[in-house]
Tab-separated table of C-alpha atoms and ligand atoms in Angstrom:
chain	number	residue	atom	x	y	z
A	213	MET	CA	-11.230	0.967	-23.931
A	214	ILE	CA	-8.884	-0.570	-21.451
A	215	SER	CA	-8.470	-4.553	-21.359
A	216	ASN	CA	-8.959	-6.208	-18.237
A	217	ARG	CA	-5.435	-7.860	-18.193
A	218	ILE	CA	-5.026	-8.219	-14.569
A	219	GLY	CA	-8.404	-10.028	-14.382
A	220	LYS	CA	-7.062	-12.320	-17.105
A	221	LYS	CA	-3.983	-12.933	-15.640
A	222	LEU	CA	-5.258	-13.671	-12.081
A	223	GLY	CA	-7.960	-15.828	-13.852
A	224	LEU	CA	-5.570	-17.865	-15.653
A	225	ILE	CA	-3.252	-18.579	-12.683
A	226	ILE	CA	-6.159	-19.486	-10.404
A	227	VAL	CA	-7.672	-21.782	-13.030
A	228	GLY	CA	-4.226	-23.269	-13.766
A	229	VAL	CA	-3.306	-23.971	-10.039
A	230	PHE	CA	-7.085	-25.333	-9.757
A	231	LEU	CA	-6.486	-27.816	-12.672
A	232	VAL	CA	-3.279	-29.071	-11.351
A	233	VAL	CA	-4.887	-29.731	-7.913
A	234	LEU	CA	-8.109	-31.277	-9.526
A	235	VAL	CA	-6.131	-33.589	-11.725
A	236	ALA	CA	-3.653	-34.630	-8.965
A	237	LEU	CA	-6.762	-35.296	-6.635
A	238	GLY	CA	-8.671	-37.202	-9.289
A	239	PHE	CA	-5.583	-39.441	-10.079
A	240	ALA	CA	-5.241	-40.087	-6.329
A	241	LEU	CA	-9.024	-40.914	-5.812
A	242	ASP	CA	-8.844	-43.413	-8.690
A	243	VAL	CA	-5.691	-45.242	-7.335
A	244	MET	CA	-7.331	-45.392	-4.051
A	245	PHE	CA	-10.544	-46.996	-5.370
A	246	SER	CA	-8.702	-49.279	-7.702
A	247	ASN	CA	-6.759	-50.358	-4.567
A	248	PHE	CA	-9.779	-50.829	-2.679
A	249	TYR	CA	-11.798	-52.616	-5.078
A	250	ARG	CA	-8.691	-55.114	-5.803
A	251	THR	CA	-8.007	-55.816	-2.089
A	252	GLU	CA	-11.819	-56.436	-1.437
A	253	MET	CA	-11.768	-58.771	-4.472
A	254	THR	CA	-8.582	-60.499	-3.468
A	255	THR	CA	-9.741	-61.115	0.086
A	256	ARG	CA	-13.241	-62.391	-1.147
A	257	VAL	CA	-11.654	-64.834	-3.737
A	258	GLU	CA	-8.814	-65.814	-1.043
A	259	GLU	CA	-11.754	-66.777	1.528
A	260	LEU	CA	-13.654	-68.676	-0.984
A	261	SER	CA	-10.702	-70.742	-1.878
A	262	LYS	CA	-10.052	-71.608	1.633
A	263	HIS	CA	-13.402	-72.769	1.903
A	264	MET	CA	-13.325	-75.136	-1.173
A	265	VAL	CA	-9.984	-76.178	0.136
A	266	ALA	CA	-11.524	-77.308	3.402
A	267	MET	CA	-14.587	-78.936	1.768
A	268	ALA	CA	-12.187	-80.620	-0.852
A	269	SER	CA	-10.092	-82.181	1.785
A	270	SER	CA	-12.826	-83.697	3.869
A	271	PRO	CA	-13.464	-87.629	2.950
A	272	ASN	CA	-17.149	-86.952	2.243
A	273	THR	CA	-18.105	-88.299	-1.478
A	274	THR	CA	-20.677	-85.609	-2.016
A	275	THR	CA	-18.088	-82.741	-1.581
A	276	GLN	CA	-17.362	-82.495	-5.349
A	277	GLU	CA	-21.241	-81.987	-5.982
A	278	MET	CA	-21.145	-79.368	-2.976
A	279	ILE	CA	-17.971	-77.528	-4.547
A	280	LYS	CA	-19.705	-77.358	-7.783
A	281	ASP	CA	-22.708	-75.721	-6.292
A	282	PHE	CA	-20.822	-73.551	-4.134
A	283	ALA	CA	-18.729	-72.226	-7.249
A	284	GLU	CA	-21.885	-71.710	-9.207
A	285	PHE	CA	-23.404	-69.918	-6.340
A	286	SER	CA	-20.620	-67.661	-5.616
A	287	GLU	CA	-20.089	-66.982	-9.524
A	288	VAL	CA	-16.681	-68.286	-9.597
A	289	SER	CA	-15.000	-71.080	-11.819
A	290	VAL	CA	-13.069	-74.012	-10.064
A	291	PHE	CA	-10.753	-76.393	-11.660
A	292	TYR	CA	-9.034	-79.415	-10.038
A	293	VAL	CA	-5.540	-80.096	-11.601
A	294	ASP	CA	-3.629	-83.444	-10.690
A	295	GLY	CA	0.134	-83.764	-10.877
A	296	LYS	CA	0.081	-84.305	-14.630
A	297	GLU	CA	-1.816	-81.253	-15.048
A	298	ASN	CA	-5.223	-82.862	-16.212
A	299	ILE	CA	-8.275	-81.381	-15.253
A	300	VAL	CA	-9.794	-83.587	-12.814
A	301	LEU	CA	-12.983	-81.601	-12.028
A	302	HIS	CA	-14.219	-78.326	-13.463
A	303	SER	CA	-16.956	-76.219	-12.586
A	304	GLY	CA	-18.348	-72.631	-13.154
A	305	ARG	CA	-18.753	-70.595	-16.870
A	306	HIS	CA	-14.980	-70.523	-17.559
A	307	ILE	CA	-14.459	-72.860	-20.604
A	308	PRO	CA	-12.387	-75.876	-19.733
A	309	ALA	CA	-10.559	-75.600	-23.127
A	310	ASP	CA	-8.922	-72.459	-22.140
A	311	ARG	CA	-6.005	-73.858	-20.035
A	312	SER	CA	-3.399	-71.178	-20.514
A	313	PHE	CA	-3.809	-70.074	-16.725
A	314	ILE	CA	-2.389	-73.407	-15.823
A	315	GLN	CA	1.426	-73.270	-15.955
A	316	SER	CA	3.634	-76.384	-15.222
A	317	GLU	CA	5.851	-74.503	-12.573
A	318	ASP	CA	2.675	-73.047	-10.833
A	319	VAL	CA	1.329	-76.710	-10.707
A	320	SER	CA	4.634	-77.996	-9.050
A	321	SER	CA	4.966	-75.240	-6.585
A	322	ILE	CA	0.952	-75.684	-5.753
A	323	LEU	CA	1.692	-79.426	-5.292
A	324	SER	CA	4.557	-78.816	-3.043
A	325	GLY	CA	2.300	-76.873	-0.780
A	326	SER	CA	2.546	-73.077	-1.817
A	327	LYS	CA	0.062	-70.801	-2.848
A	328	VAL	CA	-0.396	-69.342	-6.368
A	329	ARG	CA	-2.123	-65.660	-6.930
A	330	GLU	CA	-2.187	-64.142	-10.092
A	331	GLU	CA	-4.469	-61.693	-12.618
A	332	TYR	CA	-5.178	-63.268	-15.585
A	333	THR	CA	-6.407	-62.211	-19.030
A	334	ASP	CA	-8.131	-65.059	-21.260
A	335	ASP	CA	-7.859	-64.756	-25.056
A	336	ARG	CA	-11.253	-62.884	-25.289
A	337	GLY	CA	-9.633	-60.133	-23.100
A	338	GLN	CA	-11.752	-61.076	-19.897
A	339	ARG	CA	-9.842	-60.338	-16.612
A	340	PHE	CA	-9.717	-62.877	-13.934
A	341	PHE	CA	-8.156	-62.934	-10.527
A	342	MET	CA	-6.727	-66.496	-10.135
A	343	ILE	CA	-5.761	-68.540	-7.171
A	344	GLY	CA	-4.082	-71.829	-6.811
A	345	MET	CA	-4.095	-73.608	-3.511
A	346	PRO	CA	-2.958	-77.407	-2.742
A	347	VAL	CA	-5.702	-79.687	-1.456
A	348	SER	CA	-4.660	-82.877	0.377
A	349	HIS	CA	-6.762	-85.933	0.189
A	350	GLY	CA	-7.169	-88.466	3.010
A	351	ASP	CA	-5.189	-91.070	0.828
A	352	GLY	CA	-1.881	-88.717	0.729
A	353	GLN	CA	-2.915	-87.437	-2.756
A	354	THR	CA	-2.467	-83.554	-3.677
A	355	GLU	CA	-4.083	-81.969	-6.130
A	356	ALA	CA	-4.064	-78.203	-7.200
A	357	LEU	CA	-7.417	-76.462	-6.745
A	358	TYR	CA	-7.738	-73.410	-9.050
A	359	VAL	CA	-10.320	-70.758	-8.381
A	360	LEU	CA	-11.023	-68.018	-11.233
A	361	ALA	CA	-13.019	-64.741	-10.324
A	362	SER	CA	-14.342	-62.751	-13.234
A	363	SER	CA	-13.051	-58.952	-12.415
A	364	SER	CA	-15.805	-57.631	-14.808
A	365	HIS	CA	-17.817	-56.568	-11.830
A	366	MET	CA	-15.104	-54.773	-10.383
A	367	GLU	CA	-14.124	-53.200	-13.366
A	368	SER	CA	-17.771	-51.779	-14.111
A	369	SER	CA	-17.802	-50.339	-10.475
A	370	LEU	CA	-14.488	-48.807	-11.145
A	371	ARG	CA	-15.503	-47.275	-14.550
A	372	ASN	CA	-18.682	-45.855	-12.566
A	373	VAL	CA	-16.447	-44.394	-10.070
A	374	ARG	CA	-14.365	-42.684	-12.519
A	375	GLN	CA	-17.108	-41.399	-14.527
A	376	LEU	CA	-18.467	-39.830	-11.264
A	377	LEU	CA	-15.019	-38.473	-10.642
A	378	VAL	CA	-14.738	-36.770	-14.147
A	379	LEU	CA	-18.217	-35.253	-13.780
A	380	ALA	CA	-17.730	-34.078	-10.357
A	381	GLY	CA	-14.263	-32.757	-11.373
A	382	LEU	CA	-15.728	-30.840	-14.242
A	383	GLY	CA	-18.302	-29.394	-12.149
A	384	ALA	CA	-15.824	-28.169	-9.785
A	385	PHE	CA	-13.862	-26.600	-12.564
A	386	LEU	CA	-16.762	-24.821	-14.071
A	387	LEU	CA	-17.664	-23.582	-10.612
A	388	ALA	CA	-13.915	-22.571	-9.966
A	389	LEU	CA	-14.159	-20.603	-13.411
A	390	GLY	CA	-17.055	-18.809	-12.418
A	391	ILE	CA	-15.938	-17.931	-8.724
A	392	THR	CA	-12.415	-16.819	-10.314
A	393	TRP	CA	-14.161	-14.832	-12.984
A	394	LEU	CA	-16.167	-13.027	-10.410
A	395	ILE	CA	-13.044	-12.662	-8.024
A	396	ALA	CA	-11.009	-11.226	-10.891
A	397	GLN	CA	-13.704	-8.773	-11.765
A	398	ILE	CA	-14.082	-7.583	-8.029
A	399	LEU	CA	-10.334	-7.153	-7.709
A	400	SER	CA	-9.564	-5.754	-10.914
A	401	ARG	CA	-12.317	-3.245	-11.326
A	402	PRO	CA	-11.303	-0.578	-8.740
A	403	LEU	CA	-7.718	-1.006	-10.125
A	404	LEU	CA	-9.254	-0.012	-13.437
A	405	GLN	CA	-11.281	2.750	-12.040
A	406	MET	CA	-8.005	4.176	-10.515
A	407	GLN	CA	-6.318	3.967	-13.775
A	408	ARG	CA	-9.029	6.045	-15.315
A	409	ALA	CA	-8.866	8.329	-12.384
A	410	THR	CA	-5.287	8.910	-12.665
A	411	ARG	CA	-5.469	9.486	-16.092
A	412	LYS	CA	-8.120	12.312	-15.590
A	413	ILE	CA	-5.834	13.835	-12.880
A	414	ALA	CA	-2.830	13.780	-15.239
A	415	ALA	CA	-4.905	15.648	-17.737
A	416	GLY	CA	-5.788	18.395	-15.030
A	417	GLU	CA	-9.285	17.316	-14.032
A	418	LEU	CA	-8.121	17.935	-10.471
A	419	GLU	CA	-11.915	17.650	-9.105
A	420	THR	CA	-11.612	13.796	-9.816
A	421	ARG	CA	-12.093	11.631	-6.807
A	422	LEU	CA	-12.492	7.870	-6.313
A	423	ASP	CA	-15.306	6.115	-4.641
A	424	ILE	CA	-13.780	3.014	-3.193
A	425	SER	CA	-14.621	2.449	0.459
A	426	SER	CA	-12.741	-0.992	0.830
A	427	ARG	CA	-10.438	-1.035	3.843
A	428	ASP	CA	-7.721	-3.156	2.280
A	429	GLU	CA	-4.823	-2.275	0.439
A	430	VAL	CA	-6.668	-1.154	-2.760
A	431	GLY	CA	-8.981	1.000	-0.660
A	432	SER	CA	-5.708	2.805	1.055
A	433	LEU	CA	-4.535	3.169	-2.361
A	434	ALA	CA	-7.679	5.006	-3.754
A	435	GLU	CA	-7.448	7.149	-0.562
A	436	SER	CA	-3.794	8.309	-1.521
A	437	ILE	CA	-5.162	8.868	-4.916
A	438	ASN	CA	-7.648	11.343	-3.697
A	439	ASP	CA	-5.139	12.745	-1.168
A	440	LEU	CA	-3.057	13.437	-4.167
A	441	ALA	CA	-5.700	14.919	-6.307
A	442	ALA	CA	-6.806	17.159	-3.454
A	443	HIS	CA	-3.169	18.222	-2.510
A	444	LEU	CA	-2.645	19.141	-6.362
A	445	GLN	CA	-6.008	21.061	-6.521
A	446	ARG	CA	-4.932	22.866	-3.310
A	447	TYR	CA	-1.632	23.578	-4.940
A	448	ARG	CA	-3.012	24.704	-8.392
A	449	ASP	CA	-5.456	26.894	-6.775
A	450	SER	CA	-3.000	28.381	-4.441
A	451	GLN	CA	-0.488	28.956	-7.306
A	452	GLN	CA	-3.316	30.869	-9.362
A	453	GLU	CA	-4.214	32.910	-6.344
A	454	PHE	CA	-0.402	33.617	-5.691
A	455	PHE	CA	-0.026	34.669	-9.046
A	456	ALA	CA	-3.119	37.075	-9.142
A	457	ASN	CA	-1.712	38.562	-5.830
A	458	ILE	CA	1.620	38.969	-7.414
A	459	SER	CA	0.161	41.084	-10.217
A	460	HIS	CA	-1.832	43.033	-8.018
A	461	GLU	CA	1.053	43.901	-5.556
A	462	LEU	CA	3.247	44.808	-8.347
A	463	ARG	CA	0.502	46.811	-10.279
A	464	THR	CA	0.028	49.137	-7.361
A	465	PRO	CA	3.364	50.500	-6.953
A	466	ILE	CA	3.866	50.637	-10.703
A	467	THR	CA	0.684	52.836	-11.122
A	468	TYR	CA	2.046	55.307	-8.555
A	469	LEU	CA	5.267	55.477	-10.315
A	470	GLU	CA	3.849	55.913	-13.658
A	471	GLY	CA	1.417	58.412	-12.533
A	472	TYR	CA	4.037	60.556	-10.478
A	473	ALA	CA	6.730	60.253	-13.105
A	474	LYS	CA	4.089	61.647	-15.845
A	475	VAL	CA	3.169	64.688	-13.491
A	476	LEU	CA	6.931	65.347	-13.016
A	477	LYS	CA	7.729	64.913	-16.773
A	478	ASN	CA	4.883	67.381	-17.670
A	479	ARG	CA	5.807	69.842	-14.840
A	480	LEU	CA	2.017	69.329	-13.257
A	481	TYR	CA	3.414	70.807	-10.061
A	482	GLU	CA	3.240	74.380	-8.788
A	483	THR	CA	6.158	74.428	-6.008
A	484	ASP	CA	9.422	72.805	-5.241
A	485	GLU	CA	7.951	71.423	-2.166
A	486	GLU	CA	5.264	69.699	-4.085
A	487	ARG	CA	7.949	68.350	-6.744
A	488	ASP	CA	9.903	66.857	-3.634
A	489	GLN	CA	6.827	65.374	-2.287
A	490	TYR	CA	6.080	63.366	-5.700
A	491	LEU	CA	9.898	62.468	-5.846
A	492	GLY	CA	9.598	61.172	-2.327
A	493	ILE	CA	6.520	59.125	-3.378
A	494	ILE	CA	8.448	57.596	-6.230
A	495	GLU	CA	11.430	56.949	-3.933
A	496	GLN	CA	9.151	55.186	-1.344
A	497	GLU	CA	7.354	53.087	-4.009
A	498	SER	CA	10.658	51.991	-5.808
A	499	LEU	CA	11.879	50.720	-2.365
A	500	ARG	CA	8.422	48.895	-1.719
A	501	LEU	CA	8.878	47.344	-5.249
A	502	GLN	CA	12.452	46.372	-4.641
A	503	ARG	CA	11.450	44.764	-1.179
A	504	LEU	CA	8.627	43.042	-2.927
A	505	VAL	CA	10.791	41.459	-5.561
A	506	ASN	CA	13.362	40.517	-3.153
A	507	ASP	CA	10.989	38.913	-0.649
A	508	LEU	CA	9.178	37.009	-3.715
A	509	PHE	CA	12.598	35.911	-4.912
A	510	GLU	CA	13.527	34.435	-1.550
A	511	LEU	CA	10.093	32.673	-1.129
A	512	ALA	CA	10.330	31.134	-4.582
A	513	LYS	CA	13.755	29.787	-3.875
A	514	MET	CA	12.398	28.310	-0.436
A	515	GLU	CA	9.506	26.675	-2.377
A	516	GLU	CA	11.735	25.204	-4.986
A	517	GLY	CA	14.165	23.828	-2.204
A	518	ARG	CA	17.082	25.853	-3.983
A	519	PHE	CA	17.551	27.564	-0.632
A	520	GLU	CA	20.848	27.320	0.915
A	521	LEU	CA	21.422	27.484	4.552
A	522	ASN	CA	25.145	27.922	6.171
A	523	PRO	CA	24.571	26.397	9.487
A	524	ASP	CA	26.883	27.153	12.309
A	525	LEU	CA	26.834	26.859	15.990
A	526	LEU	CA	25.322	30.191	17.209
A	527	GLU	CA	25.014	32.358	20.078
A	528	PHE	CA	21.323	33.137	19.730
A	529	GLU	CA	21.338	35.927	22.475
A	530	GLU	CA	23.686	37.776	20.619
A	531	ILE	CA	21.885	37.766	17.456
A	532	VAL	CA	18.769	38.936	19.380
A	533	GLU	CA	20.823	41.480	21.185
A	534	GLN	CA	22.200	43.065	17.837
A	535	ALA	CA	18.731	42.919	16.153
A	536	VAL	CA	17.278	44.557	19.181
A	537	HIS	CA	19.954	47.280	18.752
A	538	LYS	CA	19.235	48.039	15.011
A	539	MET	CA	15.294	48.335	15.623
A	540	GLU	CA	15.594	50.668	18.775
A	541	TRP	CA	15.587	53.732	16.832
A	542	ARG	CA	12.518	52.718	15.073
A	543	ALA	CA	10.743	51.949	18.386
A	544	LYS	CA	11.988	55.147	19.753
A	545	GLN	CA	10.550	57.123	16.702
A	546	LYS	CA	7.239	55.682	17.588
A	547	GLY	CA	7.533	56.243	21.357
A	548	LEU	CA	7.556	52.595	22.072
A	549	GLU	CA	9.838	50.817	24.789
A	550	LEU	CA	11.756	48.095	23.490
A	551	LYS	CA	12.874	45.479	26.296
A	552	LEU	CA	15.136	42.653	26.051
A	553	ASP	CA	14.799	39.717	28.571
A	554	CYS	CA	17.474	37.337	28.229
A	555	HIS	CA	17.624	34.324	30.792
A	556	GLY	CA	21.181	33.080	29.803
A	557	PRO	CA	23.520	31.657	29.601
A	558	LEU	CA	21.926	29.190	27.069
A	559	PRO	CA	23.449	26.204	25.111
A	560	ARG	CA	24.421	27.203	21.320
A	561	LEU	CA	22.030	26.684	18.614
A	562	ARG	CA	22.748	25.236	15.166
A	563	GLY	CA	21.490	27.324	12.468
A	564	ASP	CA	22.161	29.982	9.764
A	565	GLY	CA	23.319	33.303	11.561
A	566	LEU	CA	21.929	35.698	8.916
A	567	ARG	CA	18.628	33.887	8.359
A	568	MET	CA	18.233	33.793	12.460
A	569	GLU	CA	18.604	37.612	12.412
A	570	GLN	CA	16.112	37.994	9.774
A	571	ILE	CA	13.456	35.966	11.647
A	572	VAL	CA	14.336	37.996	14.720
A	573	ILE	CA	14.182	41.473	12.444
A	574	ASN	CA	10.985	40.486	10.763
A	575	LEU	CA	9.051	39.889	14.062
A	576	LEU	CA	10.337	42.948	15.552
A	577	ASP	CA	9.539	44.917	12.399
A	578	ASN	CA	6.086	43.719	12.726
A	579	ALA	CA	5.600	44.306	16.383
A	580	ILE	CA	6.630	47.768	15.978
A	581	SER	CA	4.649	48.383	12.930
A	582	TYR	CA	1.430	46.932	14.319
A	583	THR	CA	1.792	48.813	17.707
A	584	GLU	CA	0.841	52.464	18.258
A	585	GLU	CA	1.721	52.697	22.089
A	586	GLY	CA	3.329	50.697	24.924
A	587	SER	CA	6.070	48.391	25.033
A	588	ILE	CA	7.625	45.490	22.935
A	589	ILE	CA	9.168	42.719	25.114
A	590	VAL	CA	11.769	40.078	23.536
A	591	THR	CA	12.144	36.997	25.484
A	592	VAL	CA	15.146	34.452	25.028
A	593	ASP	CA	14.816	31.544	27.329
A	594	THR	CA	14.635	27.743	27.400
A	595	ARG	CA	11.355	25.770	27.360
A	596	GLU	CA	11.018	21.905	27.546
A	597	SER	CA	14.759	21.715	26.517
A	598	ARG	CA	14.158	23.816	23.661
A	599	LEU	CA	15.246	27.294	22.859
A	600	LEU	CA	12.373	29.904	23.386
A	601	PHE	CA	12.349	33.174	21.638
A	602	ALA	CA	9.506	35.498	21.800
A	603	VAL	CA	8.311	38.774	20.881
A	604	GLU	CA	5.255	40.455	22.720
A	605	ASP	CA	3.661	43.640	21.939
A	606	THR	CA	0.829	45.715	23.249
A	607	GLY	CA	-0.432	46.513	19.583
A	608	VAL	CA	-3.711	46.176	17.624
A	609	GLY	CA	-3.756	42.397	17.901
A	610	ILE	CA	-5.059	39.780	15.395
A	611	PRO	CA	-8.606	38.430	15.189
A	612	GLU	CA	-8.649	34.942	16.172
A	613	ASN	CA	-10.193	33.637	12.910
A	614	GLU	CA	-7.292	34.943	11.120
A	615	LEU	CA	-4.417	33.539	13.371
A	616	SER	CA	-3.917	30.608	11.346
A	617	LEU	CA	-3.672	32.690	7.896
A	618	ILE	CA	-1.186	35.232	8.892
A	619	PHE	CA	1.496	33.091	7.745
A	620	GLU	CA	0.084	32.582	4.390
A	621	ARG	CA	1.522	34.493	1.214
A	622	PHE	CA	0.072	37.925	0.953
A	623	TYR	CA	-2.243	37.776	3.816
A	624	ARG	CA	-2.723	40.916	5.496
A	625	VAL	CA	-5.238	41.450	8.396
A	626	GLU	CA	-5.833	45.096	7.295
A	627	LYS	CA	-4.624	45.746	3.631
A	628	SER	CA	-4.535	49.464	3.798
A	629	ARG	CA	-2.851	49.742	7.366
A	630	SER	CA	-0.136	47.032	6.209
A	631	ARG	CA	0.542	49.061	3.031
A	632	LYS	CA	0.919	52.384	4.909
A	633	PHE	CA	3.843	50.601	6.495
A	634	GLY	CA	5.373	49.165	3.373
A	635	GLY	CA	4.301	45.774	4.104
A	636	THR	CA	4.019	43.080	1.257
A	637	GLY	CA	2.242	40.535	3.291
A	638	LEU	CA	5.296	37.939	2.829
A	639	GLY	CA	7.280	38.796	5.880
A	640	LEU	CA	5.623	36.094	8.248
A	641	SER	CA	5.502	33.371	5.405
A	642	ILE	CA	9.137	33.880	4.976
A	643	VAL	CA	9.820	33.604	8.664
A	644	LYS	CA	7.630	30.399	9.130
A	645	LYS	CA	9.630	28.903	6.147
A	646	LEU	CA	12.987	29.905	7.799
A	647	VAL	CA	12.176	28.573	11.116
A	648	GLU	CA	10.624	25.292	9.792
A	649	LEU	CA	14.001	24.866	7.618
A	650	GLN	CA	15.938	25.155	10.617
A	651	GLY	CA	13.970	22.580	12.564
A	652	GLY	CA	12.131	25.074	14.685
A	653	GLU	CA	8.225	25.850	15.152
A	654	ILE	CA	6.304	29.111	15.455
A	655	TYR	CA	3.167	30.125	17.249
A	656	VAL	CA	1.144	33.091	17.822
A	657	ILE	CA	-1.273	34.129	20.515
A	658	SER	CA	-3.164	37.447	20.323
A	659	THR	CA	-6.131	39.376	21.671
A	660	PRO	CA	-7.383	42.190	19.301
A	661	GLY	CA	-6.729	45.437	20.940
A	662	THR	CA	-4.590	44.117	23.691
A	663	GLY	CA	-1.423	42.818	21.723
A	664	SER	CA	0.061	39.659	20.181
A	665	ARG	CA	2.928	37.257	21.237
A	666	PHE	CA	4.802	35.574	18.588
A	667	GLU	CA	6.866	32.487	19.899
A	668	VAL	CA	9.663	30.550	18.314
A	669	THR	CA	11.184	27.496	19.525
A	670	PHE	CA	14.229	25.691	18.237
A	671	PRO	CA	15.721	22.113	19.440
A	672	PHE	CA	19.285	22.520	20.788
A	673	PRO	CA	21.917	20.121	18.908
A	674	SER	CA	22.769	16.920	20.510
A	675	PRO	CA	26.102	16.632	21.965
A	676	VAL	CA	27.468	14.610	18.884
A	677	GLU	CA	26.361	17.218	16.575
A	678	GLU	CA	28.348	20.016	18.622
A	679	THR	CA	31.586	19.556	16.748
A	680	GLY	CA	32.074	23.078	16.546
A	681	GLY	CA	33.257	23.490	20.064
A	682	THR	CA	32.012	22.851	23.744
A	683	PRO	CA	28.883	23.943	24.933
A	684	ARG	CA	29.036	26.982	27.249
B	35	ADP	N1	2.595	41.892	15.778
B	35	ADP	C1	1.612	41.948	15.027
B	35	ADP	N2	0.549	42.704	15.672
B	35	ADP	C2	-0.674	42.645	14.777
B	35	ADP	N3	-0.779	42.107	13.581
B	35	ADP	C3	0.313	41.536	12.994
B	35	ADP	C4	1.588	41.531	13.636
B	35	ADP	N4	2.451	40.627	12.899
B	35	ADP	C5	1.559	40.505	11.704
B	35	ADP	N5	0.360	41.096	11.733
B	35	ADP	C6	-0.592	40.696	10.946
B	35	ADP	O1	-0.196	39.730	9.894
B	35	ADP	C7	-0.228	40.384	8.694
B	35	ADP	C8	1.029	39.495	7.848
B	35	ADP	O2	2.069	39.813	8.541
B	35	ADP	P1	3.529	39.834	7.307
B	35	ADP	O3	3.575	38.575	6.709
B	35	ADP	O4	4.645	40.377	8.034
B	35	ADP	O5	3.048	40.915	6.220
B	35	ADP	P2	3.142	42.681	6.453
B	35	ADP	O6	4.050	42.728	5.337
B	35	ADP	O7	2.065	42.917	6.129
B	35	ADP	O8	3.703	42.920	7.732
B	35	ADP	C9	-0.087	41.868	8.852
B	35	ADP	O9	-0.305	42.219	7.607
B	35	ADP	C10	-0.648	42.217	10.038
B	35	ADP	O10	-1.983	42.264	9.783
B	36	MG	MG1	5.653	42.235	8.391
């Protein structure tokens, strides 16, 4: 079983990032709430103190009672401290015995008109906000007014907020964990599928296909794997077919050779003419075998990419002229007219001279072989800034549905007819390979019973490439 490692890695990263964000956010929220409550509290206590100072400053004798009530009502404790640090008035729950919040330097600075503000923790651990302010009486006497407000309310509120934050954080974390797991599954499942599929393909199960339809990178990777499998399958099938064809093609001439050799060895002939006829067949079949082996060897080299071209700047018309000249006797033998129509002068072409001749000869050979009467016209011209070489015959033609197949190895339209001419079915596949290796293209147009036209085009080299000489 393949472990879901990508899913785990992805999950860990997402959860890690989420945790960091969550902790930072929680911390920021906590600080924000603390500050908010503290500011709120400070403002409230300060306002209260100002109020009390205002009340205490009035000459009214009932003010002390009013301050006590006010303190009781506002849940704060109030202390009046005189210049000698004696508590003159006390109200509220804070015990008067605890005087530790009263510091001599504070008192003297309050009495000289300043305001003191502090946070203070008593010996029972209770926390207070403390504000000290000066109170001036009508008689010029100044006392210090201390207001102490317990922060227990604020702290319990803060505790609640923190609890809520932790709960919300935990919930969000669990949710993120779930979503991450889901995403990791969704993302890694196709990858695991692909891994399994590629293993199968590697093991030779080339019919394996992936069923992943997403339109993202994963989808296009799956598509590429499917293409690769299809390509490998096609390659394997064609390879198998190729070997089947080779053995068939080799077996036929070998059978002839064996048979006629036996006939000769056992002297199963009656006349010398008969013997010569058999020897002739043996010679013909040997030549066929030789041609087949040569063609196969050439094709194999091209397919393996071991094929070497010796590119040069060529005068293509000359190559065609020579090839036409070589084939003239064959055309004449069959009573065919062979005409060369050259629209020169043409720029030079970059290619391998011998290979170019092979292309021309192969096409001419086919045209002569598959034409019984009429003519073969060879054209050399330019078309859309490319060189055009065409061979047109008035021969048997090729059915439309077979036009795309004739360039395949061993494909022959009419097996017996082609064999009669010594054809191997490899000529056109070699021509196509040679044309493509030299940057060209090949097409065929044909009407059965009327004739065929094979067209080859090559690009002219750019002036920079033409280092071998100036164009004509
Ligand atoms: N000029 C042509 N006219 C008619 N048929 C042709 C022509 N050239 C090729 N063919 C058909 O295409 C097949 C493949 O050609 P090729 O690869 O040269 O093999 P072959 O060795 O049979 O000539 C031939 O068997 C023939 O049926
Ligand atoms: Mg041929």
